CSV table of C-alpha atoms and ligand atoms in Angstrom, one decimal:
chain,number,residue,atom,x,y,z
A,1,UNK,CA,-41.9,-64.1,17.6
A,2,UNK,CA,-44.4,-63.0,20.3
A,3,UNK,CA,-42.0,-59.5,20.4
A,4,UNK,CA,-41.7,-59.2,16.8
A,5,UNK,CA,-45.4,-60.0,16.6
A,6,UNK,CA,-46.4,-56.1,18.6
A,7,UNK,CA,-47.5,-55.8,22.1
A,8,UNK,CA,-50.9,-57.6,21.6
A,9,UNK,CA,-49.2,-60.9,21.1
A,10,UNK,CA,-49.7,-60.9,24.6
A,11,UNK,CA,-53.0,-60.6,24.9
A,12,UNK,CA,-53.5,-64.6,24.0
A,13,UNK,CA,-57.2,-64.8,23.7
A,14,UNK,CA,-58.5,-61.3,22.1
A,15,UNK,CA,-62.4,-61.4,21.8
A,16,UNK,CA,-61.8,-62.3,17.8
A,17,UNK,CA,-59.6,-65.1,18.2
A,18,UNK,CA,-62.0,-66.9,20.6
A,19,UNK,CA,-64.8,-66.2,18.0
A,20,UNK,CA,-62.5,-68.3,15.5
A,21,UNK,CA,-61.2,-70.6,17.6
A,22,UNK,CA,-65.4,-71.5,18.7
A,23,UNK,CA,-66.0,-71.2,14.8
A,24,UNK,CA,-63.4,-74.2,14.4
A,25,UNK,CA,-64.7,-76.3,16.8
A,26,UNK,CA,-68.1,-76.2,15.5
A,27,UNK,CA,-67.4,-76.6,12.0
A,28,UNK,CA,-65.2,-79.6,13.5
A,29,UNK,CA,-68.0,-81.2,15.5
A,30,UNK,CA,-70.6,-80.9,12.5
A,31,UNK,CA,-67.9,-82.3,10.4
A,32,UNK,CA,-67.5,-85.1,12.1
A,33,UNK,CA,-71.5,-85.6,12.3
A,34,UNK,CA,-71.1,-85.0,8.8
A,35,UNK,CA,-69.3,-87.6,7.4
A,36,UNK,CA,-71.1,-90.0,10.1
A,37,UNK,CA,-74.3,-89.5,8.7
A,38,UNK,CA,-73.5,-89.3,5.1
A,39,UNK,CA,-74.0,-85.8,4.2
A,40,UNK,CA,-70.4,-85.9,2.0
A,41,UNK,CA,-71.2,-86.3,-1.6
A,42,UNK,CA,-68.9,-86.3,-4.9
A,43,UNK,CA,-69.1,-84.3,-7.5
A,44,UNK,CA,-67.4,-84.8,-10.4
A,45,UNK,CA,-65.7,-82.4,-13.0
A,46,UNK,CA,-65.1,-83.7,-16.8
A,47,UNK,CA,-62.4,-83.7,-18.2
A,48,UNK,CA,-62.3,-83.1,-22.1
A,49,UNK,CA,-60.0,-84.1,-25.1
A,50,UNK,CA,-59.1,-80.1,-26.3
A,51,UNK,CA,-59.3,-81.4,-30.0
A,52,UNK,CA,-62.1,-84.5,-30.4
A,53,UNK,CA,-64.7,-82.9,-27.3
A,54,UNK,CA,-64.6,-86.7,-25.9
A,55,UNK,CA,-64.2,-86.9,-22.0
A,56,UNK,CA,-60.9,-88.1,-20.9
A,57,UNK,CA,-61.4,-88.2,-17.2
A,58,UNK,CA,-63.5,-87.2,-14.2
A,59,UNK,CA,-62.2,-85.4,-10.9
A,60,UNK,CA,-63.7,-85.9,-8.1
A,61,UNK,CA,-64.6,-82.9,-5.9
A,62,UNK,CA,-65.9,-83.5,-2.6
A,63,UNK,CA,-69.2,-81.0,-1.5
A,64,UNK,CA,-70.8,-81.2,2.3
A,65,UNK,CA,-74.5,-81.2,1.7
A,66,UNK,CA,-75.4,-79.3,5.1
A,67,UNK,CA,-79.1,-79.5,6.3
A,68,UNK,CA,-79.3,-75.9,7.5
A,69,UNK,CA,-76.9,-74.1,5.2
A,70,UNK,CA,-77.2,-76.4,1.9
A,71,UNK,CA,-74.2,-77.5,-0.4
A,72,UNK,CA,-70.5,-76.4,0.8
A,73,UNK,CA,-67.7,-76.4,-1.2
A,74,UNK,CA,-64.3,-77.5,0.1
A,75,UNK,CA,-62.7,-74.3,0.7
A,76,UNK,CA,-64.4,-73.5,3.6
A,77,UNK,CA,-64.3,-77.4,5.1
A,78,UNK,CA,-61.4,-79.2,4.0
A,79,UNK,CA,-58.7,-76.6,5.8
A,80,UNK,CA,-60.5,-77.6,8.8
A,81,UNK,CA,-60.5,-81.7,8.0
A,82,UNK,CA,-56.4,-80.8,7.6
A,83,UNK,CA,-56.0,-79.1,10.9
A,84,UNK,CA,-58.3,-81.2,13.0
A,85,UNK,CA,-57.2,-84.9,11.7
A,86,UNK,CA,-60.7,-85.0,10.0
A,87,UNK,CA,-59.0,-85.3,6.8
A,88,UNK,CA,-57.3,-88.9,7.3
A,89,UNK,CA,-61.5,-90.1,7.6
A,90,UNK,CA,-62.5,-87.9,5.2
A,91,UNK,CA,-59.9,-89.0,2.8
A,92,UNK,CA,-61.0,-92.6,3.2
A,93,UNK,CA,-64.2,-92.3,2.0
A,94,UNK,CA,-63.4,-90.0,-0.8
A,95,UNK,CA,-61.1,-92.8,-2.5
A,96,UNK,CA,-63.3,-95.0,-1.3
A,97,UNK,CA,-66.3,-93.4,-2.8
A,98,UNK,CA,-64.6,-92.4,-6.3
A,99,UNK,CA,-63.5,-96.2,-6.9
A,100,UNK,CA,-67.5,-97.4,-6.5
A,101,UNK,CA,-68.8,-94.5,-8.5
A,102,UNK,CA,-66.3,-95.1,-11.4
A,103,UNK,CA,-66.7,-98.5,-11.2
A,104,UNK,CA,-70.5,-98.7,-11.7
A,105,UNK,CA,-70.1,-96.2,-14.6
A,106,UNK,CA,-68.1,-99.4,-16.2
A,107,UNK,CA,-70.8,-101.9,-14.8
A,108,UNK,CA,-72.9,-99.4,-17.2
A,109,UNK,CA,-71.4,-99.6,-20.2
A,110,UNK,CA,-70.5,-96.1,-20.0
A,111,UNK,CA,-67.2,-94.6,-21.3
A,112,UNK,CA,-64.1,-95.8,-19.5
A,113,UNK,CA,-62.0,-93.2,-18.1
A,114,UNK,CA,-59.7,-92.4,-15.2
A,115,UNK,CA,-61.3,-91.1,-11.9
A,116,UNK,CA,-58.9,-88.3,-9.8
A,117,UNK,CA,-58.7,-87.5,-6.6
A,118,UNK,CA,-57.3,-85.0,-4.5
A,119,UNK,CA,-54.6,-86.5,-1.6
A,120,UNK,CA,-54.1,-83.5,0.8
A,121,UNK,CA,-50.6,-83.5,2.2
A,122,UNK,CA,-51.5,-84.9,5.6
A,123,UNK,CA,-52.6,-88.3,3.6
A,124,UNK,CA,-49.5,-88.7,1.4
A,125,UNK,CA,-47.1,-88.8,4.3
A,126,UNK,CA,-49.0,-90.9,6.2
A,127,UNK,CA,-47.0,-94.7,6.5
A,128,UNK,CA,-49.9,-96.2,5.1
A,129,UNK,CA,-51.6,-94.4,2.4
A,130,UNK,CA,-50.8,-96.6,-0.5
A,131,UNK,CA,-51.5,-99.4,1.3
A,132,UNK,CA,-55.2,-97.7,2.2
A,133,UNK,CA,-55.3,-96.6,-1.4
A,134,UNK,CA,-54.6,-100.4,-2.7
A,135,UNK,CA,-57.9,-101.6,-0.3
A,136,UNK,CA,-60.0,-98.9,-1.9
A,137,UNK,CA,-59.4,-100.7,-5.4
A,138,UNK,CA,-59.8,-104.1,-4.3
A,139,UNK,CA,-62.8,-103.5,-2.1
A,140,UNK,CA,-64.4,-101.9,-5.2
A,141,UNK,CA,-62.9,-104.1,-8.1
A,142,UNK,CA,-60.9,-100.9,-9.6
A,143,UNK,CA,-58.2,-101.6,-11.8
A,144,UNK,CA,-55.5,-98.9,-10.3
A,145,UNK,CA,-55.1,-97.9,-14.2
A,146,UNK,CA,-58.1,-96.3,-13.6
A,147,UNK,CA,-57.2,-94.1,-10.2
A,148,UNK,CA,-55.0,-90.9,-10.3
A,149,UNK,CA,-54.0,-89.3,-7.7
A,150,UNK,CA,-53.8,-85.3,-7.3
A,151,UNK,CA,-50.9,-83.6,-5.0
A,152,UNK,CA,-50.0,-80.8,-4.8
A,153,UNK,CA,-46.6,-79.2,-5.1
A,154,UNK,CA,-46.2,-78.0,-1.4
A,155,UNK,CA,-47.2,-81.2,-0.5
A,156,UNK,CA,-44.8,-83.0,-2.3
A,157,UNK,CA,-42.6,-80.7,-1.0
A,158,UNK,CA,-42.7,-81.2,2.9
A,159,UNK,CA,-41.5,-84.4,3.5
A,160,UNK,CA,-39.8,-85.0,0.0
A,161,UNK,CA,-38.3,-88.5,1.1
A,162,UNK,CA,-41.3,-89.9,2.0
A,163,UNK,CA,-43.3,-88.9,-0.7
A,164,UNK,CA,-41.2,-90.1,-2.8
A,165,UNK,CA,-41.4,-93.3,-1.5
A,166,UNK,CA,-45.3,-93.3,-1.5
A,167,UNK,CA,-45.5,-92.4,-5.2
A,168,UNK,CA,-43.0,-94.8,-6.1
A,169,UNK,CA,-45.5,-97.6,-4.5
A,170,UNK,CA,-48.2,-96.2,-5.8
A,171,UNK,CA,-46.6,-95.6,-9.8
A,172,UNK,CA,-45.9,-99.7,-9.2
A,173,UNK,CA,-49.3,-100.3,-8.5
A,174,UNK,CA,-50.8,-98.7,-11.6
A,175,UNK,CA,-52.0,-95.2,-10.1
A,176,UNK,CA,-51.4,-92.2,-12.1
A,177,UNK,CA,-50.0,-89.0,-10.4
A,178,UNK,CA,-51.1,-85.5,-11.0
A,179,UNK,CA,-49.2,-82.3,-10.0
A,180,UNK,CA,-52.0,-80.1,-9.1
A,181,UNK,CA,-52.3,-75.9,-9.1
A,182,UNK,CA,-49.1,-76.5,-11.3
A,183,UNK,CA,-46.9,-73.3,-10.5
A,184,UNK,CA,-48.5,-71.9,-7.6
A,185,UNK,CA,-46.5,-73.2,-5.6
A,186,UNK,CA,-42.2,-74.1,-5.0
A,187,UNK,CA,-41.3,-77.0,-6.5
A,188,UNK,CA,-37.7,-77.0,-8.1
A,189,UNK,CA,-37.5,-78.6,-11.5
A,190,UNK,CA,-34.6,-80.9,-9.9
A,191,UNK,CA,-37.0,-82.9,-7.8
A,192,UNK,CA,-39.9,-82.9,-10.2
A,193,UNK,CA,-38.0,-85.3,-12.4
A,194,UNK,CA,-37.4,-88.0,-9.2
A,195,UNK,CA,-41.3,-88.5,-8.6
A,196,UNK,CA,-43.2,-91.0,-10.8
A,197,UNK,CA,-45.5,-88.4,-12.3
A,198,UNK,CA,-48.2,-89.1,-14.8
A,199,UNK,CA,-49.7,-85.4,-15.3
A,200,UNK,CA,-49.0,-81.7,-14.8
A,201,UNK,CA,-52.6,-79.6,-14.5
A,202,UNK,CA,-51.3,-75.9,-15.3
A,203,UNK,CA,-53.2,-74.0,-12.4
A,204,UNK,CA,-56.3,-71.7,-13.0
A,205,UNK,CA,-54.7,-68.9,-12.2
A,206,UNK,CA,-52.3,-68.5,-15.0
A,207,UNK,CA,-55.2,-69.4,-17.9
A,208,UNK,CA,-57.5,-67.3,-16.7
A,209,UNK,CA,-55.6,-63.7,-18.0
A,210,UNK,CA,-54.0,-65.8,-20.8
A,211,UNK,CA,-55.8,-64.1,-23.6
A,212,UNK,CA,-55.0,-60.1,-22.5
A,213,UNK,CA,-51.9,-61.0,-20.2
A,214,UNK,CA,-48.8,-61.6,-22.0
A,215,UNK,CA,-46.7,-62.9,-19.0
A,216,UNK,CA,-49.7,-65.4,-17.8
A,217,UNK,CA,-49.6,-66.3,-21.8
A,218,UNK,CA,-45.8,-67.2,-21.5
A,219,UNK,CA,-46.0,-69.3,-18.4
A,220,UNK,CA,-48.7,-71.8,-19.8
A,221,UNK,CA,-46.8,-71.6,-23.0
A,222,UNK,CA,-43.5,-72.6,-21.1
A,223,UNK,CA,-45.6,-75.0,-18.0
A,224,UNK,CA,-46.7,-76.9,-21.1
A,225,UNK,CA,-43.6,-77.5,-22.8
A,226,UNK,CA,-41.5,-78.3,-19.4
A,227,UNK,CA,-44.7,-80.8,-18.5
A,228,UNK,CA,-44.2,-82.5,-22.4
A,229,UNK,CA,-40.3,-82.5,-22.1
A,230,UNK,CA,-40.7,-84.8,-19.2
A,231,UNK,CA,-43.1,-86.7,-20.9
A,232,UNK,CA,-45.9,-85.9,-18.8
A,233,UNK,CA,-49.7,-85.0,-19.6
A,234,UNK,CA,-50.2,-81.6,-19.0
A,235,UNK,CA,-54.5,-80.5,-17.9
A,236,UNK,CA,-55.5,-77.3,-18.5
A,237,UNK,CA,-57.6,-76.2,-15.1
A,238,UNK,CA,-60.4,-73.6,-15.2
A,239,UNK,CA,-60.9,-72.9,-19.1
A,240,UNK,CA,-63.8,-70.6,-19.8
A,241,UNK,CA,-63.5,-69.3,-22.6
A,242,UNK,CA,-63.3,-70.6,-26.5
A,243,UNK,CA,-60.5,-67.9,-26.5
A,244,UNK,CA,-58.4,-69.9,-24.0
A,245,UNK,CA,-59.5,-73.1,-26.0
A,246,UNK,CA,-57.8,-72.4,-29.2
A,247,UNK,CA,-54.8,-70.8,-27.3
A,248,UNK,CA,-54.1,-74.7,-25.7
A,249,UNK,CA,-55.0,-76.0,-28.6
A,250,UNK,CA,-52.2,-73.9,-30.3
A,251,UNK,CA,-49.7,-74.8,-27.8
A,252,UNK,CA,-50.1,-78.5,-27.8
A,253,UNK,CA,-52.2,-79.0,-24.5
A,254,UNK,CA,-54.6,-81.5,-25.5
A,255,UNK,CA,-56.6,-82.1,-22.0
A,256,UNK,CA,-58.9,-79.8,-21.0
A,257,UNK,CA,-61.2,-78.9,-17.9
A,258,UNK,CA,-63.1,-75.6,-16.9
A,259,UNK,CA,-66.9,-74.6,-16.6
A,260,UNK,CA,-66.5,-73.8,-20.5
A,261,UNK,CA,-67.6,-77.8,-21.3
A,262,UNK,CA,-68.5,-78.6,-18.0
A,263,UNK,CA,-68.1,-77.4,-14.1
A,264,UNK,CA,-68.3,-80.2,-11.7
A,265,UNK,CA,-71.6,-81.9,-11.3
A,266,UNK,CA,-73.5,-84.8,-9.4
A,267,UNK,CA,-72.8,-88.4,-11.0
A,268,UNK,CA,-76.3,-88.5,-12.6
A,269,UNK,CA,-75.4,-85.9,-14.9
A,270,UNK,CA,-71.8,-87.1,-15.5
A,271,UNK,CA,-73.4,-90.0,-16.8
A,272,UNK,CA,-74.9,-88.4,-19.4
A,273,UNK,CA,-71.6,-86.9,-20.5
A,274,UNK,CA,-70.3,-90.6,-20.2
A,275,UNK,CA,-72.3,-92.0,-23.4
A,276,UNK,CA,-70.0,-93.8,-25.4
A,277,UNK,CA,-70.6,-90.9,-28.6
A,278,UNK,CA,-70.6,-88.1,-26.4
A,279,UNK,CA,-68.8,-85.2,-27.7
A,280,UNK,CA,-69.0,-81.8,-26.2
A,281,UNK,CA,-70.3,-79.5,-29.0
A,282,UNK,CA,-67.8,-76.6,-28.9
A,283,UNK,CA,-65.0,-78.3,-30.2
A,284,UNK,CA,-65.3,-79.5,-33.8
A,285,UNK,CA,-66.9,-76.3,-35.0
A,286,UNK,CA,-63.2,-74.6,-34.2
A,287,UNK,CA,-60.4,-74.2,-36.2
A,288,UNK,CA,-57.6,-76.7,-35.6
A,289,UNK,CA,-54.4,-74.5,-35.6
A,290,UNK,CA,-51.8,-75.6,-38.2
A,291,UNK,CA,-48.2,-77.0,-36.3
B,1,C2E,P1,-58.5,-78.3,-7.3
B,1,C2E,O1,-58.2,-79.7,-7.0
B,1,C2E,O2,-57.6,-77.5,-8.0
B,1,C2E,O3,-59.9,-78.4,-8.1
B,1,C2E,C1,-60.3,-77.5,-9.1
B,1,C2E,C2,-61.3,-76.4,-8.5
B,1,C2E,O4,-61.5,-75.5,-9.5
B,1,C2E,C3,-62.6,-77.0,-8.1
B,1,C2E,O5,-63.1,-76.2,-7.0
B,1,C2E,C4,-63.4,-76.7,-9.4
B,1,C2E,O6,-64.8,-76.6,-9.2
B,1,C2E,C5,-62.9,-75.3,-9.8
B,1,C2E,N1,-63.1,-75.1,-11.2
B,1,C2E,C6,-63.0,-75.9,-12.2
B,1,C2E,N2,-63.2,-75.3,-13.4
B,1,C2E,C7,-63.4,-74.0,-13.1
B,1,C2E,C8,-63.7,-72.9,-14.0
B,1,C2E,O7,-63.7,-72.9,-15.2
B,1,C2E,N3,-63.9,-71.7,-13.3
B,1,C2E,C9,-63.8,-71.6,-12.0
B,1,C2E,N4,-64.0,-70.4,-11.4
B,1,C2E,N5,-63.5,-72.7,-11.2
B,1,C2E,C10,-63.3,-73.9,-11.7
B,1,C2E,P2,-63.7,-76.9,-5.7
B,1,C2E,O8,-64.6,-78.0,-6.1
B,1,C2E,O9,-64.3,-75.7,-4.9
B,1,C2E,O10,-62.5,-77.4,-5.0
B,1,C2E,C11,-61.5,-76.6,-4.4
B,1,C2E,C12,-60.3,-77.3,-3.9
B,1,C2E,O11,-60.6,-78.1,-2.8
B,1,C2E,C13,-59.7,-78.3,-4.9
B,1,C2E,O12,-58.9,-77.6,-5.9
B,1,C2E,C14,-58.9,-79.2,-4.0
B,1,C2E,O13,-57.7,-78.6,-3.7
B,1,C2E,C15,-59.8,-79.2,-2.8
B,1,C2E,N6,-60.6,-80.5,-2.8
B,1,C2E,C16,-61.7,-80.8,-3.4
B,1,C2E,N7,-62.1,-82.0,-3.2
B,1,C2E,C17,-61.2,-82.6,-2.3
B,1,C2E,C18,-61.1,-83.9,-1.7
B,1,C2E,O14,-61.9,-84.8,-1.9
B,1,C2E,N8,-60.0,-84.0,-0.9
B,1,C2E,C19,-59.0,-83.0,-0.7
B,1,C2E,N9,-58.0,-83.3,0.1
B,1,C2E,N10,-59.2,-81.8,-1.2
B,1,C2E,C20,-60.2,-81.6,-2.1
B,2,MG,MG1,-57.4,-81.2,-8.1
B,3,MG,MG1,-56.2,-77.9,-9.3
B,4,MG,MG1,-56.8,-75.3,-7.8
């Protein structure tokens, strides 16, 4: 590798990679401060029913409120929790967090829906996540009907044995499972059957040129009728347009979650999107396509 990698694969420490390397470590070591002194907080992004505008779920997306540089989102933080170990801790809370939060939303009388969060592929290997996963619910007296879990395909991927095993714990529990950045990633369609799935979400990527790309429109068309075959809900991720809207709509997909009803926000104003006869306004006023 070092050979096929040039001559300055020799060089070990070039002036850039000790910049990166120092970068790392900081980012760790504030991290770590970070999540010691509470400056980790949840957001959460609605999700919405594509044909009534009701909220069907929440997913929890985890922000670093930093005292210098303000709120962080995950890409530049969680890639370091992974590397560094960070993440198992991290993690902890996050579930943790996301089963009081939802639970005092139901102490409120608010609407009752599903709260997701995002397992990282370091947690769902680990021996004892389900277990971990089953103390967060107790601890915050969280049906696990009301927990879903999002993985994502590479994740599954790596250790495919044991995550069966994990999922198959956690499906017996109650906790719904999500296939996340659906076909971004390798997943054969042989495997996808074995795991005790709940939900496909049909990656950003893919709706966001589905309106002027004709190849991007036949891969959600096709995501969504491979997730329904299986008998799986399929979430539309990133939807920003009323264009894309109707386009779901047409093809069935009936969950819904992009900054065009609502990006991710802080749990005071989820609330607010959690009244019992809350609709969000767009979708009524739209035609309903005709099957
Ligand atoms: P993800 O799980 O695929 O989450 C969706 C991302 O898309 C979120 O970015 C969300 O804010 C963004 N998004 C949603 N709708 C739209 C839209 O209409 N337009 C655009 N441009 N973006 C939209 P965010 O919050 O920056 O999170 C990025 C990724 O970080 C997540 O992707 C997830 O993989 C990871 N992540 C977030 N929170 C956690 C966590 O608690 N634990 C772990 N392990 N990973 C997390
Ligand atoms: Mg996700
Ligand atoms: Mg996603
Ligand atoms: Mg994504």
């Amino acid at each position: 590798a070092a050979k096929s990698a040039g001559r300055n694969a020799y060089r070990f420490f070039t002036p850039e990679m000790n910049t990166r390397v120092q970068q790392f470590l900081r980012i760790e070591n504030e991290l770590r401060r970070a999540l010691a002194h509470g400056e980790l907080v949840l957001h959460y992004q609605p999700q919405f029913d594509a044909f009534t505008g009701a909220v069907i779920g929440v997913e929890a997306l985890v922000r670093w409120r930093h005292p210098q540089r303000g709120l962080i989102l995950p890409g530049e933080f969680i890639p370091v929790a992974e590397e560094s170990g960070l993440i198992q801790a991290i993690g902890e809370w996050v579930v943790d967090e996301a089963c009081r939060q939802t639970r005092a939303w139901h102490d409120r009388g608010l609407r009752r829906v599903p709260v997701a969060v995002n397992l990282s592929a370091a947690e769902l290997h680990r021996a004892d996540t389900a277990g971990r996963i089953a103390g967060a619910l107790q601890r915050n007296g969280l049906a696990a009907r009301w927990l879903e879990l999002e993985i994502t395909e590479s994740a599954l991927m790596r250790d495919i044995g044991r995550a069966r095993l994990t999922l198959q714990v956690l499906h017996d529990m109650g906790v719904q499972i999500a296939l996340d950045d659906f076909g971004t990633g390798y997943s054969s369609l042989a495997h996808l059957r074995q795991f005790s799935l709940s939900a496909l979400k049909l990656d950003r990527s893919f709706v966001r040129d589905l309106e002027t790309d004709v190849n991007d429109a036949a891969i959600c068309r096709a995501v969504i009728a491979l997730g329904h075959t299986l008998g799986l809900r399929v979430i539309a991720e990133g939807v920003e347009t009323t264009g894309q809207l109707v386009f779901l709509r047409g093809n069935r997909c009936s969950a819904i979650q992009g900054a065009l009803f609502s990006p991710a926000l802080p749990p005071e104003q989820v609330a607010v999107l959690l009244q019992p006869d809350y609709v969000a306004p767009v979708a009524p006023t739209l035609p309903v396509p005709l099957f």
